[in-house]
Short mmCIF file of C-alpha atoms in Angstrom, two decimals:
data_model
loop_
_atom_site.label_atom_id
_atom_site.label_comp_id
_atom_site.label_asym_id
_atom_site.label_seq_id
_atom_site.Cartn_x
_atom_site.Cartn_y
_atom_site.Cartn_z
CA MET A 1355 90.26 25.78 -174.64
CA GLN A 1356 88.30 22.65 -174.87
CA THR A 1357 88.33 22.19 -171.52
CA LEU A 1358 87.16 25.72 -170.65
CA LEU A 1359 84.47 25.60 -172.94
CA GLY A 1360 83.11 22.28 -171.58
CA ALA A 1361 83.05 23.69 -168.14
CA ILE A 1362 81.28 26.58 -169.34
CA ILE A 1363 78.61 24.56 -171.30
CA ASN A 1364 78.42 22.30 -168.10
CA GLY A 1365 78.08 25.54 -166.10
CA LEU A 1366 75.18 27.03 -168.09
CA ALA A 1367 73.25 23.92 -167.98
CA LEU A 1368 73.57 23.26 -164.40
CA GLY A 1369 72.98 27.05 -163.77
CA MET A 1370 69.58 27.36 -165.35
CA ALA A 1371 68.51 24.36 -163.31
CA TYR A 1372 69.71 26.45 -160.25
CA ALA A 1373 67.81 29.41 -161.75
CA LEU A 1374 64.67 27.18 -161.55
CA ILE A 1375 65.06 26.63 -157.80
CA ALA A 1376 66.13 29.95 -157.25
CA VAL A 1377 63.04 31.55 -158.87
CA GLY A 1378 60.89 29.60 -155.85
CA TYR A 1379 62.99 31.46 -153.08
CA SER A 1380 62.88 34.83 -155.22
CA MET A 1381 59.00 34.60 -155.70
CA VAL A 1382 58.09 33.60 -152.29
CA PHE A 1383 60.64 36.60 -150.97
CA GLY A 1384 58.68 38.78 -153.22
CA VAL A 1385 55.35 38.17 -151.81
CA LEU A 1386 56.27 37.62 -148.31
CA ARG A 1387 59.74 39.19 -147.27
CA LEU A 1388 60.64 35.55 -146.20
CA ILE A 1389 63.54 33.19 -147.08
CA ASN A 1390 61.95 30.05 -147.32
CA PHE A 1391 64.40 27.51 -146.63
CA SER A 1392 62.15 24.52 -146.96
CA HIS A 1393 62.40 24.70 -150.53
CA GLY A 1394 65.55 22.68 -151.10
CA SER A 1395 63.43 19.67 -149.40
CA VAL A 1396 60.46 20.49 -151.95
CA TYR A 1397 63.20 19.78 -154.74
CA ALA A 1398 64.47 16.58 -153.21
CA PHE A 1399 60.65 15.55 -152.72
CA GLY A 1400 60.25 16.21 -156.33
CA ALA A 1401 63.00 14.02 -157.37
CA TYR A 1402 61.73 11.32 -154.99
CA MET A 1403 58.12 11.32 -156.54
CA VAL A 1404 59.72 10.79 -160.07
CA TYR A 1405 61.52 7.96 -159.00
CA PHE A 1406 58.56 6.41 -157.23
CA PHE A 1407 56.04 6.89 -159.83
CA VAL A 1408 58.78 5.62 -162.38
CA SER A 1409 59.08 2.65 -160.09
CA LEU A 1410 55.24 2.14 -160.42
CA LYS A 1411 55.76 1.84 -164.12
CA VAL A 1412 53.66 4.71 -165.04
CA GLY A 1413 56.42 5.90 -167.42
CA LEU A 1414 58.89 8.73 -166.95
CA PHE A 1415 57.04 11.80 -168.38
CA PRO A 1416 53.64 11.20 -166.28
CA ALA A 1417 55.88 10.41 -163.52
CA ILE A 1418 57.19 13.89 -163.89
CA LEU A 1419 53.96 15.55 -164.28
CA ILE A 1420 52.54 13.76 -161.23
CA ALA A 1421 55.68 14.89 -159.16
CA ILE A 1422 55.23 18.52 -160.41
CA VAL A 1423 51.72 18.78 -159.03
CA LEU A 1424 52.54 17.16 -155.88
CA SER A 1425 55.74 19.17 -155.08
CA GLY A 1426 53.56 22.34 -155.88
CA LEU A 1427 50.54 20.91 -153.49
CA LEU A 1428 53.61 20.35 -150.91
CA ALA A 1429 55.21 23.65 -151.13
CA LEU A 1430 51.26 25.34 -150.95
CA THR A 1431 50.94 23.01 -147.87
CA ILE A 1432 53.70 23.97 -145.99
CA ASP A 1433 52.67 27.54 -146.08
CA LYS A 1434 48.98 26.73 -145.14
CA VAL A 1435 50.07 24.47 -142.24
CA ALA A 1436 53.10 26.17 -140.91
CA LEU A 1437 53.68 29.47 -142.09
CA GLU A 1438 50.27 31.08 -142.63
CA PRO A 1439 49.20 30.63 -138.82
CA LEU A 1440 52.53 32.53 -138.09
CA ARG A 1441 51.54 35.44 -140.32
CA ARG A 1442 48.06 35.55 -138.83
CA LYS A 1443 49.48 35.72 -135.37
CA LYS A 1444 51.93 38.46 -136.76
CA SER A 1445 54.82 36.37 -135.45
CA ILE A 1446 58.22 37.97 -135.57
CA PRO A 1447 60.11 37.19 -138.76
CA ILE A 1448 62.64 34.92 -137.54
CA ALA A 1449 60.05 32.55 -136.07
CA THR A 1450 58.87 32.01 -139.49
CA LEU A 1451 62.53 31.75 -140.79
CA ILE A 1452 63.10 28.82 -138.32
CA THR A 1453 59.80 27.28 -139.25
CA THR A 1454 61.00 26.82 -142.68
CA ILE A 1455 64.30 25.30 -141.70
CA GLY A 1456 62.48 22.85 -139.51
CA MET A 1457 60.04 21.91 -142.30
CA SER A 1458 63.08 21.25 -144.42
CA PHE A 1459 64.45 18.73 -141.88
CA ILE A 1460 60.89 17.18 -141.30
CA ILE A 1461 60.43 16.43 -145.15
CA GLN A 1462 64.27 15.50 -145.77
CA ASN A 1463 64.03 12.99 -142.72
CA THR A 1464 60.54 11.62 -143.72
CA LEU A 1465 61.97 10.77 -147.08
CA SER A 1466 64.86 8.96 -145.38
CA ILE A 1467 62.55 6.70 -143.03
CA ASP A 1468 63.30 2.94 -143.86
CA TYR A 1469 59.82 2.04 -144.84
CA ILE A 1470 59.58 5.11 -146.99
CA PHE A 1471 62.35 5.45 -149.28
CA GLY A 1472 65.39 4.73 -146.85
CA SER A 1473 68.47 6.91 -146.14
CA GLU A 1474 70.53 5.12 -148.91
CA LYS A 1475 71.09 6.63 -152.34
CA HIS A 1476 68.90 5.52 -155.31
CA GLY A 1477 69.50 5.17 -158.95
CA PHE A 1478 67.44 7.72 -160.93
CA PRO A 1479 66.33 7.18 -164.61
CA SER A 1480 68.92 9.06 -167.03
CA LEU A 1481 67.57 11.98 -168.76
CA ASN A 1482 70.06 11.02 -171.40
CA LEU A 1483 67.26 10.55 -174.02
CA PHE A 1484 69.39 10.95 -177.18
CA ALA A 1485 72.91 10.77 -178.33
CA PRO A 1486 75.40 13.09 -176.98
CA ILE A 1487 76.52 15.91 -179.32
CA VAL A 1488 80.10 16.09 -180.02
CA ILE A 1489 81.70 18.95 -181.22
CA GLY A 1490 85.57 18.63 -181.52
CA ASN A 1491 86.63 17.25 -178.15
CA ILE A 1492 83.71 18.47 -176.26
CA THR A 1493 80.93 16.35 -175.48
CA ILE A 1494 77.68 17.60 -174.35
CA GLN A 1495 75.12 15.19 -172.89
CA SER A 1496 71.70 15.06 -173.98
CA SER A 1497 70.44 15.48 -170.35
CA GLN A 1498 72.38 18.75 -170.12
CA ILE A 1499 70.80 19.84 -173.34
CA ILE A 1500 67.41 19.09 -171.86
CA MET A 1501 68.19 20.64 -168.66
CA LEU A 1502 69.12 23.96 -170.62
CA VAL A 1503 66.13 24.11 -173.06
CA VAL A 1504 63.57 23.09 -170.35
CA ALA A 1505 64.87 25.40 -168.01
CA VAL A 1506 64.90 28.15 -170.45
CA VAL A 1507 61.38 27.49 -171.81
CA LEU A 1508 59.95 27.37 -168.14
CA LEU A 1509 61.55 30.58 -167.25
CA LEU A 1510 60.43 32.25 -170.29
CA ILE A 1511 56.70 31.15 -169.54
CA LEU A 1512 57.19 31.98 -165.85
CA THR A 1513 58.09 35.73 -166.91
CA PHE A 1514 55.30 35.75 -169.22
CA VAL A 1515 52.98 34.54 -166.27
CA VAL A 1516 54.40 37.54 -164.22
CA GLN A 1517 54.37 40.20 -166.52
CA LYS A 1518 51.41 39.82 -168.75
CA THR A 1519 48.62 37.65 -167.07
CA LYS A 1520 46.18 38.92 -164.34
CA ILE A 1521 47.42 36.59 -161.53
CA GLY A 1522 51.11 37.96 -162.34
CA LEU A 1523 49.83 41.44 -161.93
CA ALA A 1524 48.20 40.31 -158.70
CA MET A 1525 51.75 38.68 -157.76
CA ARG A 1526 53.46 42.05 -158.45
CA ALA A 1527 50.74 44.07 -156.73
CA VAL A 1528 51.21 41.90 -153.36
CA GLN A 1529 54.77 42.28 -153.81
CA GLN A 1530 54.90 45.82 -153.64
CA ASN A 1531 52.03 46.94 -151.45
CA THR A 1532 50.11 44.04 -149.82
CA LYS A 1533 47.50 46.45 -148.12
CA ALA A 1534 46.63 48.06 -151.53
CA ALA A 1535 46.43 44.60 -152.93
CA HIS A 1536 43.73 43.75 -150.32
CA MET A 1537 42.10 47.09 -151.24
CA VAL A 1538 41.57 46.40 -154.68
CA GLY A 1539 40.09 42.95 -154.26
CA VAL A 1540 42.98 41.04 -154.85
CA ASN A 1541 42.87 37.60 -153.02
CA VAL A 1542 46.03 37.81 -151.37
CA ASN A 1543 45.87 34.44 -149.80
CA PHE A 1544 45.35 32.82 -153.08
CA VAL A 1545 48.06 34.75 -154.73
CA ILE A 1546 50.42 33.62 -151.95
CA SER A 1547 49.23 30.02 -152.43
CA PHE A 1548 49.94 30.19 -156.15
CA THR A 1549 53.24 31.50 -155.82
CA PHE A 1550 54.33 28.63 -153.40
CA PHE A 1551 52.69 26.16 -155.74
CA ILE A 1552 54.49 27.38 -158.77
CA GLY A 1553 57.80 27.84 -156.78
CA GLY A 1554 57.34 23.94 -155.78
CA ALA A 1555 56.45 22.87 -159.29
CA CYS A 1556 59.48 24.45 -160.71
CA ALA A 1557 61.96 22.97 -157.82
CA ALA A 1558 60.35 19.40 -158.88
CA ILE A 1559 61.04 20.00 -162.38
CA ALA A 1560 64.68 21.15 -161.44
CA GLY A 1561 64.82 18.04 -159.30
CA ALA A 1562 63.94 15.86 -162.14
CA LEU A 1563 66.60 17.53 -164.72
CA ILE A 1564 69.39 17.44 -162.10
CA ALA A 1565 68.82 13.92 -161.03
CA GLY A 1566 68.26 12.84 -164.34
CA TYR A 1567 71.68 14.15 -165.19
CA TYR A 1568 73.62 12.70 -162.05
CA GLY A 1569 71.49 9.74 -162.20
CA ILE A 1570 71.25 9.50 -158.39
CA ILE A 1571 69.17 10.78 -155.60
CA SER A 1572 69.32 11.08 -151.81
CA PRO A 1573 67.15 12.16 -149.12
CA SER A 1574 69.79 15.22 -148.41
CA MET A 1575 70.15 16.10 -152.03
CA GLY A 1576 68.06 19.20 -151.37
CA SER A 1577 70.19 20.82 -148.87
CA THR A 1578 73.42 21.73 -150.62
CA ILE A 1579 71.50 22.57 -153.85
CA GLY A 1580 69.00 24.55 -152.05
CA LEU A 1581 71.40 26.83 -150.38
CA LYS A 1582 73.32 27.13 -153.72
CA ALA A 1583 70.12 28.20 -155.24
CA PHE A 1584 69.45 30.39 -152.42
CA SER A 1585 72.75 32.03 -153.08
CA ALA A 1586 72.11 32.21 -157.00
CA ALA A 1587 68.93 34.14 -155.97
CA VAL A 1588 70.59 36.75 -153.67
CA VAL A 1589 73.59 37.15 -156.16
CA GLY A 1590 71.08 37.96 -158.82
CA GLY A 1591 68.99 40.37 -156.46
CA ILE A 1592 66.23 38.63 -154.80
CA GLY A 1593 62.60 39.11 -155.68
CA MET A 1594 63.45 39.54 -159.34
CA LEU A 1595 63.05 36.69 -161.84
CA HIS A 1596 65.94 37.78 -164.22
CA GLY A 1597 68.06 38.18 -161.09
CA ALA A 1598 67.68 34.62 -160.03
CA VAL A 1599 68.61 33.61 -163.77
CA VAL A 1600 71.75 35.32 -163.89
CA GLY A 1601 72.67 34.37 -160.36
CA GLY A 1602 71.85 30.70 -161.45
CA LEU A 1603 74.16 31.07 -164.29
CA VAL A 1604 77.11 32.80 -162.51
CA VAL A 1605 76.76 30.08 -159.70
CA GLY A 1606 76.73 27.21 -162.20
CA VAL A 1607 79.46 28.37 -164.42
CA ALA A 1608 81.74 29.42 -161.34
CA GLU A 1609 81.54 26.12 -159.92
CA CYS A 1610 81.97 24.18 -163.09
CA LEU A 1611 85.22 26.37 -163.68
CA ALA A 1612 86.36 25.71 -160.12
CA ALA A 1613 85.90 22.06 -160.20
CA GLN A 1614 87.66 21.93 -163.59
CA TYR A 1615 90.93 23.75 -162.69
CA LEU A 1616 90.86 24.08 -158.85
CA GLY A 1617 89.56 20.42 -158.10
CA SER A 1618 86.32 19.05 -157.54
CA ASN A 1619 86.47 20.05 -153.71
CA VAL A 1620 86.24 23.32 -154.66
CA ARG A 1621 82.82 23.03 -156.75
CA ASP A 1622 80.47 23.11 -153.58
CA PRO A 1623 81.85 26.18 -151.85
CA MET A 1624 82.03 28.48 -155.02
CA ALA A 1625 78.31 29.26 -154.46
CA PHE A 1626 79.14 30.73 -151.13
CA VAL A 1627 82.25 32.35 -152.12
CA ILE A 1628 80.23 34.27 -154.85
CA LEU A 1629 77.45 35.12 -152.20
CA ILE A 1630 79.91 36.39 -149.52
CA LEU A 1631 81.68 38.63 -152.35
CA ILE A 1632 78.30 39.83 -153.69
CA LEU A 1633 77.19 40.65 -150.07
CA ILE A 1634 80.44 42.55 -149.54
CA ILE A 1635 80.35 44.49 -152.82
CA LYS A 1636 76.88 44.86 -153.83
CA PRO A 1637 74.36 43.59 -151.08
CA THR A 1638 71.24 43.98 -153.01
CA GLY A 1639 72.76 41.55 -155.67
CA PHE A 1640 73.35 42.41 -159.45
CA PHE A 1641 69.67 43.58 -160.15
CA GLY A 1642 68.58 44.50 -156.87
CA LYS A 1643 67.40 47.97 -155.82
CA LYS A 1644 67.76 49.54 -152.58
CA GLY A 1645 64.89 50.04 -150.00
CA ILE A 1646 62.69 46.97 -151.08
CA THR A 1647 61.03 46.75 -147.90
CA LYS A 1648 57.60 45.66 -147.21
CA VAL A 1649 55.34 48.78 -147.21
CA MET B 1154 22.83 51.00 -148.42
CA LEU B 1155 25.50 50.68 -145.93
CA LYS B 1156 24.45 50.13 -142.26
CA ILE B 1157 26.74 50.01 -139.21
CA ASP B 1158 25.60 48.99 -135.79
CA ASN B 1159 27.35 49.08 -132.73
CA LEU B 1160 30.66 48.20 -134.29
CA VAL B 1161 33.51 47.49 -131.67
CA VAL B 1162 37.04 47.12 -133.23
CA SER B 1163 40.24 46.79 -130.82
CA TYR B 1164 43.79 46.68 -131.60
CA GLY B 1165 45.17 44.64 -128.75
CA PRO B 1166 43.91 46.23 -125.43
CA ILE B 1167 43.01 49.33 -127.10
CA ASN B 1168 39.31 50.07 -128.20
CA ALA B 1169 39.63 51.93 -131.46
CA LEU B 1170 35.84 51.89 -131.94
CA LYS B 1171 33.63 51.49 -129.19
CA GLY B 1172 30.33 50.68 -130.73
CA ILE B 1173 29.54 53.20 -133.53
CA SER B 1174 26.65 52.98 -135.61
CA LEU B 1175 25.90 55.00 -138.73
CA GLU B 1176 24.19 54.79 -142.16
CA VAL B 1177 24.86 55.70 -145.89
CA LYS B 1178 21.84 56.06 -148.17
CA GLN B 1179 21.96 55.31 -151.66
CA GLY B 1180 23.05 58.49 -153.43
CA GLU B 1181 24.51 60.48 -150.54
CA ILE B 1182 27.84 62.00 -149.86
CA VAL B 1183 28.27 61.21 -145.93
CA THR B 1184 31.36 62.47 -144.30
CA LEU B 1185 32.96 61.43 -140.94
CA ILE B 1186 35.01 63.93 -139.49
CA GLY B 1187 36.90 63.90 -136.01
CA SER B 1188 40.80 64.53 -134.95
CA ASN B 1189 43.35 62.04 -135.39
CA GLY B 1190 42.94 58.89 -133.55
CA ALA B 1191 39.18 59.47 -133.50
CA GLY B 1192 38.78 56.01 -135.34
CA LYS B 1193 37.83 57.45 -138.83
CA SER B 1194 40.23 55.43 -140.88
CA THR B 1195 39.64 52.15 -138.54
CA THR B 1196 35.78 52.36 -139.47
CA LEU B 1197 36.96 52.27 -143.25
CA SER B 1198 39.19 49.53 -142.55
CA ALA B 1199 36.53 47.55 -140.59
CA ILE B 1200 34.12 48.14 -143.68
CA THR B 1201 36.64 46.95 -146.26
CA GLY B 1202 37.42 43.90 -144.21
CA LEU B 1203 41.06 44.87 -143.27
CA VAL B 1204 40.57 44.84 -139.91
CA ARG B 1205 38.12 42.51 -137.81
CA ALA B 1206 35.32 43.71 -136.01
CA GLN B 1207 34.98 42.53 -132.40
CA SER B 1208 31.35 42.81 -132.29
CA GLY B 1209 28.67 44.62 -133.86
CA SER B 1210 27.59 44.33 -137.41
CA ILE B 1211 28.33 46.03 -141.15
CA ARG B 1212 25.64 45.54 -143.78
CA PHE B 1213 25.88 46.54 -147.51
CA LEU B 1214 23.10 46.30 -149.71
CA GLY B 1215 21.17 44.19 -147.04
CA GLU B 1216 24.08 41.52 -146.74
CA ASP B 1217 26.09 41.02 -143.69
CA ILE B 1218 29.67 41.81 -144.52
CA THR B 1219 30.89 42.09 -141.12
CA HIS B 1220 33.42 39.00 -141.38
CA ALA B 1221 33.82 38.88 -144.97
CA ALA B 1222 37.34 38.65 -146.78
CA PRO B 1223 38.33 42.12 -148.55
CA HIS B 1224 38.19 40.73 -151.88
CA ARG B 1225 34.66 39.55 -151.49
CA ILE B 1226 33.77 42.90 -150.28
CA ILE B 1227 35.38 44.92 -153.02
CA SER B 1228 33.51 42.54 -155.50
CA ARG B 1229 30.40 43.36 -154.06
CA GLY B 1230 30.72 46.94 -154.92
CA ILE B 1231 32.61 48.79 -152.20
CA SER B 1232 36.00 50.54 -153.25
CA ILE B 1233 38.26 52.65 -151.40
CA SER B 1234 41.08 55.31 -152.01
CA PRO B 1235 42.91 54.91 -148.92
CA GLU B 1236 44.73 57.34 -146.60
CA GLY B 1237 48.31 58.05 -147.73
CA ARG B 1238 47.28 56.86 -151.49
CA GLU B 1239 48.79 53.25 -151.40
CA VAL B 1240 49.64 53.21 -154.87
CA PHE B 1241 51.59 50.20 -156.40
CA PRO B 1242 55.10 52.19 -156.60
CA ALA B 1243 56.83 50.10 -159.44
CA LEU B 1244 53.69 49.58 -161.57
CA THR B 1245 52.87 51.96 -164.28
CA VAL B 1246 49.61 54.23 -163.84
CA HIS B 1247 47.81 52.02 -166.26
CA GLU B 1248 48.51 48.85 -164.31
CA ASN B 1249 47.73 50.60 -161.28
CA LEU B 1250 44.40 51.48 -162.74
CA ARG B 1251 43.88 47.80 -164.26
CA LEU B 1252 44.43 46.60 -160.72
CA GLY B 1253 41.32 48.88 -159.51
CA ALA B 1254 39.36 46.58 -161.92
CA TYR B 1255 40.71 43.66 -160.73
CA THR B 1256 37.58 42.20 -159.48
CA ARG B 1257 35.70 42.93 -162.75
CA LYS B 1258 35.59 40.37 -165.67
CA ASP B 1259 33.68 42.42 -168.01
CA LYS B 1260 36.23 43.63 -170.68
CA ALA B 1261 34.32 46.13 -172.26
CA GLY B 1262 33.11 47.60 -168.71
CA ILE B 1263 36.69 47.86 -167.90
CA GLU B 1264 37.54 49.86 -171.19
CA GLN B 1265 34.75 52.10 -170.35
CA ALA B 1266 36.26 52.58 -166.67
CA TYR B 1267 39.68 53.61 -168.17
CA ASP B 1268 37.85 56.19 -170.40
CA ARG B 1269 35.98 57.53 -167.47
CA VAL B 1270 38.96 57.73 -165.17
CA TYR B 1271 41.18 59.18 -167.81
CA ASP B 1272 38.33 61.70 -168.62
CA LEU B 1273 38.32 63.04 -164.99
CA PHE B 1274 41.97 63.04 -164.68
CA PRO B 1275 43.42 63.97 -168.15
CA ARG B 1276 46.83 64.11 -166.02
CA LEU B 1277 46.57 60.61 -165.59
CA LYS B 1278 46.17 59.72 -169.30
CA GLU B 1279 49.14 61.84 -170.03
CA ARG B 1280 51.16 59.63 -167.41
CA MET B 1281 49.67 56.31 -168.61
CA GLY B 1282 53.22 54.49 -169.10
CA GLN B 1283 54.60 56.21 -165.86
CA ILE B 1284 55.92 54.47 -162.92
CA ALA B 1285 53.39 55.39 -160.12
CA GLY B 1286 56.18 55.86 -157.59
CA THR B 1287 57.59 58.84 -159.54
CA LEU B 1288 54.10 60.74 -159.77
CA SER B 1289 53.86 63.84 -157.63
CA GLY B 1290 51.57 63.87 -154.38
CA GLY B 1291 48.75 65.24 -156.30
CA GLU B 1292 48.92 63.09 -159.20
CA GLN B 1293 48.99 59.83 -156.81
CA GLN B 1294 45.92 61.16 -155.11
CA MET B 1295 44.29 61.41 -158.53
CA LEU B 1296 45.78 57.79 -159.09
CA ALA B 1297 44.36 56.58 -155.77
CA ILE B 1298 40.66 57.88 -156.64
CA GLY B 1299 40.95 56.72 -160.24
CA ARG B 1300 42.09 53.25 -159.12
CA ALA B 1301 39.07 52.94 -156.71
CA LEU B 1302 36.74 54.12 -159.57
CA MET B 1303 37.64 51.35 -161.89
CA SER B 1304 35.61 48.86 -160.27
CA ALA B 1305 32.55 50.88 -160.73
CA PRO B 1306 31.67 51.03 -157.13
CA ARG B 1307 28.39 51.34 -155.78
CA LEU B 1308 29.93 53.07 -152.63
CA LEU B 1309 33.06 54.82 -152.67
CA LEU B 1310 35.12 55.48 -149.53
CA LEU B 1311 37.30 58.38 -149.65
CA ASP B 1312 40.05 58.47 -146.70
CA GLU B 1313 41.64 61.77 -146.56
CA PRO B 1314 41.69 62.62 -150.29
CA SER B 1315 42.90 66.28 -149.78
CA MET B 1316 45.71 65.60 -147.45
CA GLY B 1317 48.94 67.26 -148.28
CA LEU B 1318 47.65 69.02 -151.48
CA ALA B 1319 48.08 72.50 -152.49
CA PRO B 1320 44.96 74.54 -152.00
CA ASN B 1321 43.99 74.73 -155.62
CA LEU B 1322 44.35 70.93 -155.93
CA VAL B 1323 42.10 70.68 -152.86
CA LEU B 1324 39.37 72.47 -154.66
CA MET B 1325 39.72 70.29 -157.50
CA ILE B 1326 39.48 67.28 -155.54
CA PHE B 1327 36.13 68.43 -154.06
CA GLU B 1328 34.58 69.30 -157.15
CA LEU B 1329 35.45 66.17 -158.63
CA ILE B 1330 34.00 64.41 -155.31
CA GLU B 1331 30.61 66.14 -156.16
CA SER B 1332 30.73 65.21 -159.62
CA ILE B 1333 31.56 61.63 -159.12
CA ASN B 1334 28.42 61.44 -156.88
CA LYS B 1335 26.40 63.33 -159.35
CA GLN B 1336 26.99 60.45 -161.74
CA GLY B 1337 25.57 58.03 -159.26
CA THR B 1338 28.34 56.93 -157.02
CA THR B 1339 27.30 56.96 -153.16
CA ILE B 1340 30.27 58.31 -151.11
CA LEU B 1341 31.45 57.89 -147.56
CA LEU B 1342 34.20 60.97 -146.98
CA ILE B 1343 36.73 61.22 -144.28
CA GLU B 1344 38.19 64.41 -143.88
CA GLN B 1345 40.70 66.31 -141.69
CA ASN B 1346 39.44 69.50 -143.79
CA ALA B 1347 35.93 69.35 -141.97
CA ASN B 1348 34.82 72.76 -143.66
CA MET B 1349 35.37 71.51 -146.90
CA ALA B 1350 33.79 68.18 -146.01
CA LEU B 1351 30.72 69.48 -144.67
CA SER B 1352 30.26 71.95 -147.40
CA VAL B 1353 29.98 68.91 -150.05
CA ALA B 1354 28.11 66.50 -147.75
CA ASP B 1355 24.65 65.79 -147.06
CA ARG B 1356 24.98 64.46 -143.73
CA ALA B 1357 27.93 64.26 -141.25
CA PHE B 1358 29.11 62.03 -138.36
CA VAL B 1359 31.40 63.34 -135.93
CA LEU B 1360 33.82 60.85 -134.31
CA GLU B 1361 35.31 61.49 -130.96
CA THR B 1362 37.84 58.75 -129.49
CA GLY B 1363 36.01 55.83 -130.88
CA LYS B 1364 32.45 57.00 -130.42
CA ILE B 1365 29.84 59.03 -132.65
CA ALA B 1366 29.79 62.11 -130.89
CA PHE B 1367 26.85 63.69 -132.77
CA SER B 1368 25.53 63.59 -136.30
CA GLY B 1369 23.24 65.43 -138.49
CA ASP B 1370 22.37 67.31 -141.44
CA ALA B 1371 25.92 68.55 -143.04
CA ARG B 1372 24.77 72.12 -143.42
CA THR B 1373 23.49 72.48 -140.02
CA LEU B 1374 26.51 70.98 -138.64
CA LEU B 1375 28.60 73.65 -140.58
CA GLN B 1376 27.06 76.15 -138.21
CA ASP B 1377 27.11 74.05 -135.21
CA ASP B 1378 29.04 75.66 -132.27
CA ARG B 1379 30.42 72.31 -130.90
CA VAL B 1380 31.67 71.48 -134.65
CA ARG B 1381 33.04 75.06 -135.29
CA SER B 1382 34.91 75.09 -131.95
CA ALA B 1383 36.49 71.67 -132.13
CA TYR B 1384 37.00 71.07 -135.95
CA LEU B 1385 36.54 74.08 -137.86
CA GLY B 1386 38.87 76.52 -136.22
CA GLY B 1387 35.93 78.64 -135.29
CA LYS B 1388 35.19 81.27 -132.54
CA GLY B 1389 34.91 78.72 -129.79
CA ALA B 1390 38.48 77.34 -130.82
CA GLN B 1391 40.03 80.60 -130.91
CA SER B 1392 38.87 81.74 -127.48
CA ARG B 1393 39.67 78.23 -126.00
CA ARG B 1394 43.01 78.79 -127.31
CA GLY B 1395 43.19 82.45 -125.97
#
C-alpha cells in the first residue's frame, strides 16, 4: 500500500513537470498546427543554463530566472530563424517538422561540444531545499513538493493568461482562424513569437525542476523527456492546456507505477505504450475534439 | 480617403488584378461588382494587407499602406467583414466582438462600440454568451459585420454580406449598410447581388477578369445596358441565353 502511494506521489510530481513541457508542444501546435520537436532540446538547454549560471556563482534563483529568459528567447529564435521562413514560403508541413527535429540535434550537439559543456554528465544543484516530509513509510522529497507546487502554480497562471488576458484572446483567435485574426488586427507574428517564448520558458522551468530532482544533467536529457511530454500532450488532446496537464499526470503516474511493479526498465516505454493505446482508442486524446483543422 | 493606383496582384503565375485604379471618398458607399473570379475579394485582401501587391499603390488618408502589415492597416481605421464570415468558431459572440476591437486601447470607446453593435443587432445581444460556431448563417453574418464595426472604422470593407442569406435578411443587411453609412462610416461593398448593391451605393466599379471594365454613378449604372445584361439578369442577358 505504501509503495503504491509512494509511486503515485512520485508520478504526480513528475507528471506535473511533464505537463509543463507538454504545454509547449500543445500551444505551438495550437497556433501553427505543428509538432515542434526541437522543444525537448530547449528543455535541456534550460537546465544547462541553470547549471552554467550557478557555476558563475550568481545564485540558484537568479540562475533559474536567466535560464527562463534565455530558453524563451532560444525557442523564439528557432521559430524566427528556421520555421518562419518556411511558413512564408508556404513549405509543406513535413519540411517544417523535419526542420524542428534538425534544430533539436543542432542544439543538443552544440551543448555536448567539448569546449562548451562536453558530452559527459554534470552534477546539478539539488532542489531539496528543505527536509523531506515523512508520512508513515512514505518519504516525499522537498524537490518533489517544489516540482508539484511550482508546476501547478505556473499552469494556473498560464490558464489565466490564455483565458483572461488580451494576448491570450489573441492566441485563441490565431488558433481558431489565423486569417480572421489578421483581419481584426492581431499581430499574428507577435502572437506566434510569444507562444514560442512562453513554451520555451516553461520548458526551462521544467528543466530546472527535473534536473534538481535527479541532480544530474546530460546533453541528451531532452530527447526522451521531450518525446514523453509530446506523448502527454497527445494523450490529453493536443492544443488544449488542461489536456497537457492530464496527459502529463497520466504519463507520470503510469511510469512510476511501472517502475515500481514491473522494473525500472519498463519506466521509459510507458509513455509510448499509453500513446499508442490512446491513438487506437481515442485518436484525439482525452479532451480532443474532432475536426480541429486549420481554417 | 482610399486611393488605389494601378494595383497588380498575382497568385503565382496568375494575375488576379491586372492594374486596377479606384477611389473611395469620405462618406460614400462605393460598390465593386463583377462575376466570380473577377478579383473583387483579392482587391479587399490587398487593401487589408493579406496579399502582397506586386506593383501599384494603395493610399489611405494620404498614407501609403501598400506594403503595411495587416495589423497596422487595421489600426489606421480600416476594417473588414470578410467573405464567408470567418468568425472565431469556438469563441463566444462577445469574445468575437472583443477581438473586433483588438487594436483599440480606449476602454470607454470599446464599451460604446459594444452598445452600438448590440443596438444594431439585438439578436447578437441575446446570444452574447453563445459559441459563434453554433450561430445560424444569418447570425454569423451579423457577427462578422458587428465585429468589423467594433474598431469604429473610418472605412468599412464588406465582402459579400448578403451571400447565402434568406431574402428578408438580405433586405435587413442592406438597410443596415445604409444606416451604418449615415452614421458616418465610409463603405466599400462587394456584392454578387449587383441590383441591391447598386441601389444603395453612390458609385460603382465593375471588375472583369482583373480589370476595371467601367465605373460611374451607381444609379446610372443600374440603367446601363452593359451592366444590366452582365450582372442584373436584364434583357440583354435573357436574350443572350435564348
